[in-house]
Amino acid sequence: MGLFSFTQEIAIDLGTANTVIIHNDKIVVDEPSVVALDKRTDKLLAVGEKARLMHGKTHENIRTIRPLRDGVIADFYAAEQMIRGMVKMVSSKSHWFSPSLRMVIGIPSGSTEVEIRAVRDSSEHAGGRDVYMIYEPMAAAIGIGLDVQAPEGNMIVDIGGGTTEIAVISLGGIVSNNSIRVAGDDLTNDIQEYIGRQHNVKVGERTAELIKINVGSALTELDNPPEDYVVHGPNRMTALPMEVPISYQEIAHCIEKSISKIEAAVLNALEHTPPELYADIVRNGIWLAGGGALLRGLDKRLTDKIGIPFHIAEDPLHAVAKGTGVALKNIDQFSFLIR
């Protein structure tokens, strides 16, 4: 019946840094959330990885845009083009007509009505007929494999690119949540600024991101420390080339402030948790998801600070996407999906 399937079902994790699309239980698209547009005609030139490679290396006729900032659509037109481009990647088979899409999309739990509206409009413009939303921490919990419908408390900390979502989940709903706009992008900015200030080297966003991946750490003492990462760049004063080795201790110091904000937000969410659920959370531990969960030593640091064990989801980058995929399968059973 493949020829006559009029409705195509896809689940989208629309992230500030990466967008993941699931179709038929498989991850079919996993690309950076970047688009490249022609400045004069506003035509789409590239989307995803191709556009990311252009980021920071363009001439005046091309602009690369990250349509989402802080988990929220900042550039409406670019977001619509990006969703369109990525949905096209899914249906590579040439249809005689474009099938109507049923989508489930993950959104930050702190989204305002206006922000939810923006996601819905962008998705409908990109060809979505039935659009459902699911809050990201809820999707992350499902993706980790927790039973969200059970009458017991689970706490999720989802550290993405633009937002950190902290939520306590019980009985298929979010009991207390805290969504802060301090996440992976802020760590990258901290690193960029620190290297400029401390070593007098100019680095771009992509290099700062690589430093974070290679030597990023939340603790100044790690059991198996990574090798120093060598950064090449122009001296800010003389513009002569420099190379500077960066150690993980330095990075731990420079992202200290942002990590403390995340700690404070977790404590704040625990403060507003009903005591019965609090007891469940202490027993079950707290789950870390999202790309930020990959930061070295973060789970240990949070465990020591808060006194509740922190577990890292087994595939933290795709937890939200997987959960969104499960929600797509069970649209009728899950009452917490937003129409």
Coordinates of N, CA, C and O in Angstrom, one line a residue, residues 36-45 58-65 77:
A36 N 21.3 27.8 5.2 CA 22.0 28.8 4.4 C 21.1 29.3 3.4 O 20.5 28.5 2.6
L37 N 20.9 30.6 3.3 CA 20.0 31.2 2.4 C 20.8 32.2 1.5 O 21.8 32.8 1.9
D38 N 20.3 32.4 0.3 CA 20.8 33.3 -0.7 C 20.3 34.7 -0.2 O 19.1 34.9 -0.1
K39 N 21.2 35.7 0.0 CA 20.8 37.0 0.5 C 19.8 37.7 -0.4 O 18.9 38.4 0.0
R40 N 20.1 37.6 -1.8 CA 19.3 38.4 -2.7 C 17.9 37.8 -2.9 O 16.9 38.5 -3.0
T41 N 17.8 36.5 -3.1 CA 16.5 35.9 -3.5 C 15.9 35.2 -2.3 O 14.7 34.7 -2.4
D42 N 16.6 35.0 -1.1 CA 16.1 34.3 0.0 C 15.8 32.8 -0.3 O 15.0 32.1 0.3
K43 N 16.5 32.3 -1.3 CA 16.3 30.9 -1.7 C 17.2 30.0 -0.7 O 18.2 30.4 -0.3
L44 N 16.7 28.8 -0.5 CA 17.4 27.9 0.4 C 18.6 27.3 -0.4 O 18.4 26.7 -1.5
L45 N 19.8 27.4 0.2 CA 21.0 26.9 -0.5 C 21.4 25.6 0.1 O 21.7 24.6 -0.6
T58 N 31.2 32.4 5.2 CA 30.4 32.8 4.0 C 30.9 34.2 3.4 O 31.5 35.0 4.1
H59 N 30.5 34.4 2.2 CA 30.7 35.8 1.6 C 29.4 36.5 1.7 O 28.4 36.0 2.2
E60 N 29.4 37.8 1.1 CA 28.2 38.6 1.5 C 26.9 38.1 0.8 O 25.8 38.6 1.2
N61 N 26.9 37.2 -0.2 CA 25.7 36.8 -0.8 C 25.0 35.6 -0.1 O 23.9 35.2 -0.5
I62 N 25.7 35.0 0.8 CA 25.1 33.9 1.6 C 25.0 34.3 3.0 O 25.9 34.9 3.6
R63 N 23.9 33.9 3.6 CA 23.8 34.1 5.1 C 23.5 32.7 5.7 O 22.5 32.1 5.2
T64 N 24.2 32.4 6.8 CA 23.8 31.1 7.5 C 23.1 31.6 8.7 O 23.5 32.5 9.4
I65 N 22.0 30.9 9.0 CA 21.1 31.3 10.1 C 20.9 30.1 11.0 O 20.7 29.0 10.5
Y77 N 10.9 32.6 9.0 CA 11.1 32.1 7.6 C 12.1 31.0 7.5 O 11.9 30.0 6.9

